Coordinates of C-alpha atoms and ligand atoms in Angstrom, one line a residue:
M1 CA 24.1 12.7 -46.4
E2 CA 22.9 9.9 -48.6
L3 CA 19.2 9.5 -48.9
T4 CA 19.3 5.7 -48.7
P5 CA 16.2 3.6 -49.6
A6 CA 15.7 2.8 -45.9
L7 CA 15.7 6.5 -45.1
Q8 CA 13.3 7.3 -47.9
E9 CA 11.0 4.5 -46.7
K10 CA 11.0 6.1 -43.2
L11 CA 10.2 9.5 -44.7
Q12 CA 7.3 8.0 -46.7
K13 CA 5.9 6.3 -43.6
L14 CA 6.1 9.6 -41.7
K15 CA 4.3 11.4 -44.5
V16 CA 1.5 8.8 -44.4
K17 CA 1.3 9.1 -40.7
Y18 CA 0.8 12.9 -40.7
Q19 CA -1.4 12.9 -43.8
A20 CA -3.8 10.6 -42.1
T21 CA -4.5 13.4 -39.6
G22 CA -4.4 16.2 -42.2
Q23 CA -1.0 17.4 -41.0
D24 CA 2.1 18.3 -42.8
L25 CA 5.4 16.3 -42.4
D26 CA 7.5 19.3 -43.5
S27 CA 6.4 21.4 -40.5
Y28 CA 7.2 18.5 -38.1
L29 CA 10.6 18.2 -39.7
D30 CA 11.1 21.9 -38.9
G31 CA 10.0 21.3 -35.4
L32 CA 12.6 18.5 -35.1
L33 CA 15.3 20.9 -36.3
Y34 CA 14.5 23.6 -33.7
A35 CA 13.7 21.4 -30.8
D36 CA 16.1 21.1 -27.9
Y37 CA 17.6 17.8 -27.0
L38 CA 15.7 15.9 -24.3
T39 CA 17.6 15.7 -21.0
Y40 CA 17.3 13.1 -18.2
W41 CA 16.3 15.7 -15.7
D42 CA 13.5 17.1 -17.8
Y43 CA 12.2 13.7 -18.8
I44 CA 11.7 12.4 -15.3
H45 CA 10.8 15.9 -13.9
L46 CA 13.6 15.8 -11.4
D47 CA 13.3 19.4 -10.2
T48 CA 9.6 18.9 -9.6
L49 CA 10.3 15.6 -7.8
F50 CA 12.9 17.2 -5.5
S51 CA 10.5 20.1 -4.7
L52 CA 8.0 17.8 -3.1
Q53 CA 9.8 17.2 0.2
T54 CA 8.5 20.0 2.5
P55 CA 8.9 19.1 6.2
K56 CA 6.7 20.7 8.8
T57 CA 9.5 20.8 11.4
S58 CA 13.2 21.2 11.4
F59 CA 14.0 17.7 12.7
P60 CA 16.3 16.2 10.1
D61 CA 14.7 12.7 10.2
E62 CA 11.3 14.1 9.0
H63 CA 12.9 14.1 5.5
I64 CA 13.3 10.4 5.7
F65 CA 9.7 9.9 6.8
I66 CA 8.4 12.0 3.9
M67 CA 10.6 10.4 1.2
Y68 CA 9.9 6.9 2.3
H69 CA 6.2 7.5 2.2
Q70 CA 6.6 9.0 -1.3
I71 CA 8.7 6.0 -2.5
T72 CA 6.0 3.7 -1.1
E73 CA 3.2 5.6 -2.9
L74 CA 5.2 5.4 -6.2
Y75 CA 5.5 1.6 -5.7
F76 CA 1.7 1.5 -5.0
K77 CA 1.2 3.4 -8.3
M78 CA 3.3 0.8 -10.1
C79 CA 1.2 -2.0 -8.6
L80 CA -2.0 -0.2 -9.7
H81 CA -0.6 0.2 -13.2
E82 CA -0.2 -3.6 -13.4
F83 CA -3.7 -4.3 -12.0
K84 CA -5.1 -2.0 -14.7
Q85 CA -3.1 -3.7 -17.4
I86 CA -4.6 -7.0 -16.4
A87 CA -8.1 -5.6 -16.1
H88 CA -8.2 -3.8 -19.4
N89 CA -6.6 -6.5 -21.6
K90 CA -9.5 -7.8 -23.6
S91 CA -7.6 -10.9 -24.8
I92 CA -5.9 -11.8 -21.6
D93 CA -4.2 -15.1 -21.2
K94 CA -2.3 -16.9 -18.4
K95 CA 1.1 -15.8 -19.6
F96 CA 0.2 -12.1 -19.5
F97 CA -1.6 -12.4 -16.2
L98 CA 1.3 -14.2 -14.5
A99 CA 3.9 -11.8 -15.8
R100 CA 2.0 -8.8 -14.4
L101 CA 1.2 -10.6 -11.1
T102 CA 4.9 -11.4 -10.7
R103 CA 5.7 -7.7 -11.2
I104 CA 3.3 -6.7 -8.4
N105 CA 4.8 -9.4 -6.2
R106 CA 8.2 -8.0 -6.9
Y107 CA 7.2 -4.4 -6.0
F108 CA 5.7 -5.6 -2.7
E109 CA 8.8 -7.7 -2.0
N110 CA 10.9 -4.5 -2.4
L111 CA 8.5 -2.6 -0.1
I112 CA 8.6 -5.3 2.6
R113 CA 12.4 -5.6 2.5
S114 CA 12.9 -1.9 2.6
F115 CA 10.6 -1.1 5.5
D116 CA 13.6 -1.1 7.9
V117 CA 14.2 2.3 6.5
M118 CA 11.4 3.3 8.8
V119 CA 11.9 0.8 11.6
D120 CA 15.6 1.4 12.1
G121 CA 16.2 4.5 10.1
M122 CA 15.0 7.4 12.3
E123 CA 15.7 8.5 15.8
P124 CA 12.5 7.8 17.9
P125 CA 12.8 11.0 20.0
Q126 CA 12.8 13.0 16.8
F127 CA 9.9 11.0 15.4
M128 CA 7.8 11.4 18.4
K129 CA 8.2 15.2 18.2
F130 CA 7.7 15.8 14.5
R131 CA 4.8 13.3 14.4
M132 CA 2.8 15.7 16.6
S133 CA 3.1 18.4 13.9
L134 CA 1.5 16.1 11.3
L135 CA -1.8 15.4 13.1
P136 CA -4.3 14.3 12.1
A137 CA -2.7 13.0 8.9
S138 CA -1.9 9.3 8.9
G139 CA -0.7 6.7 6.3
F140 CA -4.1 5.3 7.1
Q141 CA -5.3 7.9 4.5
S142 CA -3.4 6.3 1.7
A143 CA -6.1 5.8 -1.0
Q144 CA -3.8 3.8 -3.2
Y145 CA -3.4 1.2 -0.5
R146 CA -7.2 0.7 -0.5
M147 CA -7.3 0.8 -4.3
I148 CA -4.8 -2.1 -4.4
E149 CA -7.1 -4.1 -2.2
I150 CA -10.1 -3.3 -4.4
C151 CA -8.3 -4.3 -7.5
A152 CA -7.0 -7.6 -6.0
T153 CA -10.2 -9.2 -4.6
D154 CA -14.0 -9.3 -4.4
F155 CA -15.1 -6.3 -2.4
I156 CA -17.0 -8.5 0.1
N157 CA -13.6 -9.7 1.4
L158 CA -12.8 -6.2 2.5
V159 CA -15.9 -5.9 4.6
S160 CA -15.4 -6.5 8.4
T161 CA -15.5 -10.2 9.1
E162 CA -18.5 -10.2 11.3
M163 CA -20.6 -8.4 8.6
R164 CA -19.7 -10.5 5.6
D165 CA -22.4 -13.2 6.0
K166 CA -25.1 -10.6 6.3
F167 CA -24.1 -9.0 3.0
R168 CA -23.6 -12.4 1.3
A169 CA -27.1 -13.3 2.2
N170 CA -28.4 -10.1 0.6
P171 CA -27.7 -9.8 -3.1
E172 CA -29.4 -6.4 -3.2
A173 CA -26.7 -4.9 -0.9
T174 CA -25.0 -1.9 -2.4
Y175 CA -21.4 -0.8 -2.4
E176 CA -22.5 2.3 -0.5
E177 CA -23.8 0.1 2.3
M178 CA -20.8 -2.2 2.2
I179 CA -18.3 0.6 2.4
E180 CA -20.0 1.7 5.7
Q181 CA -18.9 -1.7 7.1
I182 CA -15.5 -1.8 5.5
Y183 CA -12.7 -3.3 7.7
W184 CA -10.6 -0.1 7.7
G185 CA -13.4 1.8 9.5
R186 CA -12.5 -0.3 12.6
G187 CA -9.0 1.1 12.5
A188 CA -10.1 4.7 12.7
T189 CA -12.5 4.6 15.5
E190 CA -11.8 6.5 18.7
M191 CA -11.2 4.2 21.6
A192 CA -12.9 6.5 24.1
S193 CA -16.1 7.4 22.2
G194 CA -16.5 4.7 19.5
E195 CA -16.8 7.6 17.0
K196 CA -15.1 7.9 13.6
T197 CA -11.8 9.7 13.9
Y198 CA -11.4 13.0 12.1
T199 CA -8.7 11.2 10.1
L200 CA -11.3 8.8 8.7
K201 CA -13.9 11.6 8.2
Q202 CA -11.5 13.5 6.0
F203 CA -10.5 10.4 4.1
E204 CA -14.2 9.5 3.4
E205 CA -15.0 13.0 2.3
K206 CA -12.1 13.0 -0.2
Y207 CA -12.1 9.4 -1.5
S208 CA -15.3 7.4 -0.7
E209 CA -17.0 8.2 -4.0
E210 CA -13.9 7.4 -6.0
L211 CA -13.4 4.1 -4.1
I212 CA -17.0 3.1 -4.7
S213 CA -16.8 3.7 -8.4
L214 CA -13.5 1.7 -8.6
A215 CA -15.2 -1.1 -6.7
K216 CA -18.0 -1.1 -9.2
E217 CA -15.6 -1.1 -12.1
F218 CA -13.5 -3.9 -10.7
K219 CA -16.5 -6.1 -9.7
T220 CA -15.9 -8.2 -12.7
K221 CA -12.2 -7.2 -13.4
N222 CA -10.5 -7.7 -10.1
L223 CA -7.6 -10.1 -10.1
W224 CA -9.6 -13.0 -8.6
K225 CA -12.4 -12.6 -11.2
I226 CA -10.0 -12.6 -14.1
Y227 CA -8.2 -15.7 -12.7
K228 CA -11.6 -17.4 -12.3
S229 CA -12.4 -16.6 -15.9
F230 CA -9.5 -18.8 -17.1
P231 CA -10.1 -22.4 -18.3
K232 CA -9.9 -24.9 -15.5
D233 CA -6.5 -26.2 -16.6
D234 CA -5.0 -22.7 -16.3
Q235 CA -6.6 -22.2 -12.9
N236 CA -4.9 -25.3 -11.7
D237 CA -1.5 -24.1 -12.9
Q238 CA 0.7 -24.1 -9.7
S239 CA 2.6 -21.0 -10.8
L240 CA -0.6 -18.9 -11.0
I241 CA -1.8 -20.3 -7.6
Q242 CA 1.6 -19.6 -6.0
G243 CA 1.6 -16.1 -7.5
L244 CA -1.8 -15.3 -6.0
R245 CA -0.9 -16.8 -2.6
L246 CA 2.3 -14.8 -2.5
L247 CA 0.3 -11.6 -3.2
D248 CA -2.1 -12.5 -0.4
I249 CA 0.7 -13.0 2.0
S250 CA 2.7 -10.0 0.9
V251 CA -0.2 -7.5 1.1
N252 CA -2.1 -9.0 4.0
I253 CA 0.6 -10.4 6.2
N254 CA 4.2 -9.3 5.5
W255 CA 3.7 -5.7 4.6
P256 CA 1.3 -5.1 7.5
L257 CA 3.7 -6.8 9.8
A258 CA 6.7 -4.8 8.6
H259 CA 4.6 -1.7 9.0
Y260 CA 3.4 -2.8 12.5
K261 CA 7.0 -3.3 13.5
S262 CA 7.5 0.5 13.0
A263 CA 4.5 1.3 15.0
V264 CA 5.7 -0.9 17.8
R265 CA 9.2 0.7 17.6
Y266 CA 8.0 4.3 17.7
L267 CA 4.7 4.4 19.5
Q268 CA 4.4 3.5 23.1
K269 CA 1.2 2.8 25.0
D270 CA 1.2 5.9 27.2
P271 CA -1.4 8.6 26.7
E272 CA 0.9 11.0 24.8
D273 CA 1.5 8.3 22.1
I274 CA -2.2 7.5 21.9
K275 CA -2.7 11.2 21.1
A276 CA -0.1 10.9 18.3
T277 CA -2.3 8.3 16.5
G278 CA -5.5 10.1 16.9
G279 CA -6.6 7.9 19.7
T280 CA -6.9 4.7 17.7
N281 CA -6.4 1.3 19.1
W282 CA -3.6 0.4 16.6
Q283 CA -2.3 -2.5 18.7
K284 CA -5.6 -4.3 18.1
Y285 CA -6.1 -3.1 14.6
L286 CA -2.8 -3.4 12.7
P287 CA -1.7 -7.0 13.4
P288 CA -3.1 -9.2 10.6
R289 CA -3.9 -12.1 12.9
F290 CA -6.7 -9.9 14.3
Q291 CA -8.0 -8.5 11.0
K292 CA -7.7 -11.6 8.9
R293 CA -7.8 -9.7 5.6
I294 CA -7.5 -12.5 3.0
F295 CA -7.9 -11.9 -0.7
Y296 CA -8.1 -15.5 -1.9
P297 CA -9.6 -17.7 0.9
E298 CA -10.3 -20.5 -1.6
L299 CA -6.5 -20.9 -2.1
W300 CA -5.8 -21.7 1.6
S301 CA -6.4 -24.7 3.8
D302 CA -8.6 -24.3 6.9
E303 CA -5.5 -24.5 9.0
E304 CA -3.7 -21.8 7.1
L305 CA -6.8 -19.6 7.4
N306 CA -7.1 -20.2 11.1
N307 CA -3.4 -19.4 11.6
W308 CA -3.4 -16.3 9.4
G309 CA -0.6 -14.0 10.3
K310 CA 0.4 -15.8 13.5
G311 CA 3.8 -17.3 12.9
W312 CA 5.5 -14.1 11.7
V313 CA 4.2 -12.1 14.6
E314 CA 5.7 -14.4 17.2
T315 CA 9.0 -14.9 15.4
E316 CA 9.7 -11.4 14.1
V317 CA 7.8 -8.6 15.6
F318 CA 8.5 -9.4 19.2
K319 CA 12.2 -9.5 18.5
V320 CA 12.1 -5.8 18.1
N321 CA 13.7 -3.8 20.9
W322 CA 11.3 -1.5 22.6
H323 CA 13.1 1.9 22.9
P324 CA 13.7 3.0 26.4
K325 CA 11.4 5.7 27.8
Ligands
HEM1 C1 7.5 5.3 11.6 C2 6.7 4.9 10.6 C3 5.2 4.6 10.8 C4 4.4 4.6 11.9 C5 4.8 4.7 13.4 C6 3.1 4.3 11.4 C7 2.0 4.2 12.3 C8 0.7 3.9 11.9 C9 -0.4 3.7 12.7 C10 -0.4 3.8 14.3 C11 -1.5 3.4 12.0 C12 -2.9 3.1 12.4 C13 -3.8 4.2 12.0 C14 -3.6 5.4 12.9 O1 -3.7 5.3 14.1 O2 -3.2 6.5 12.3 C15 -1.0 3.4 10.6 C16 -1.8 3.0 9.5 C17 -1.3 3.0 8.2 N1 -0.1 3.4 7.8 FE1 1.5 3.8 8.9 N2 3.1 4.2 10.1 C18 4.4 4.4 9.6 C19 4.8 4.4 8.3 C20 4.0 4.2 7.2 C21 4.5 4.2 5.9 C22 5.9 4.5 5.4 C23 3.4 4.0 5.1 C24 3.4 4.0 3.6 C25 2.5 4.5 2.8 C26 2.2 3.8 6.0 C27 1.0 3.5 5.6 C28 -0.1 3.2 6.4 C29 -1.3 2.6 6.0 C30 -1.7 2.2 4.5 C31 -2.1 2.4 7.1 C32 -3.5 1.8 7.2 C33 -3.2 0.3 7.5 C34 -4.5 -0.5 7.6 O3 -5.6 0.0 7.5 O4 -4.3 -1.7 7.9 N3 2.7 3.9 7.3 N4 0.3 3.7 10.6

């Protein structure tokens, strides 16, 4: 083989690279000689990935339930990767911000479009049975879902609506105090006793500390704060505003409604079904028109804020056929 000038230049660059860390190019070339070729299955750890579906029952549809949750968590991870890229870019500009925001919106669009895999893709009688073997676990315990919210907006917007003014009036309020009044606490309260469910207690034990430290880190780096750090002209750019509005609708209306559709499809209101959700009042908690979680209230008109989540509920969710008893 001819040692062309281009090849020699490459070798020289490699030599410099390894010398800089006191290492020897020759040994690395030996390593290259003996190393196996990389394969697709090793690179993406396919065998490990396929070993992660371990149903608790022998109902075939439980596989679908597990895999779709895993797919969703991977998409959530992709979203968080983009939030972090935005937060950690020291010389961020409008173009970089918009490109990453568009990626997040695209991931959520895929999740919303694909939710029918849950809504229509399993047999309800199978679901109702295997769901009982999974208690007290719930998608409610998805920490990445909460992390996305923390990265997207000011933490105060995640506090229960009726408590927000109190915290706004008190600049000394800590994250530890605010997380006690976080909106999701309302979704994991037992209807009968008003106590926190065990599902919530377990979640808090594992994740509260991590979520509080993320909230502190993203106090000045969440998507809203980065957007507000741009010059006024950039803030007025319609593509940025539309991108943020789309994210707000996707995370706070369309995904929750697609998800709610599956709860409506599979969970009835009789006592057995209530048991299957740990006794939570999900009908009053999951629909976005009750919760009014809104990341960017400044980007919506009063009318839009007042009608948050209403149109879609009426037009879509109630078209779903309730399965016969
Ligand atoms: C048949 C499919 C599903 C049903 C019937 C269902 C049902 C429910 C119910 C009833 C709740 C309220 C909390 C509780 O009572 O446990 C909930 C919360 C939640 N589920 Fe699901 N779920 C389904 C699929 C999924 C999937 C695929 C994900 C993806 C990770 C997911 C993520 C969540 C999240 C993040 C919450 C909390 C929502 C919030 O706080 O607003 N669920 N689910």
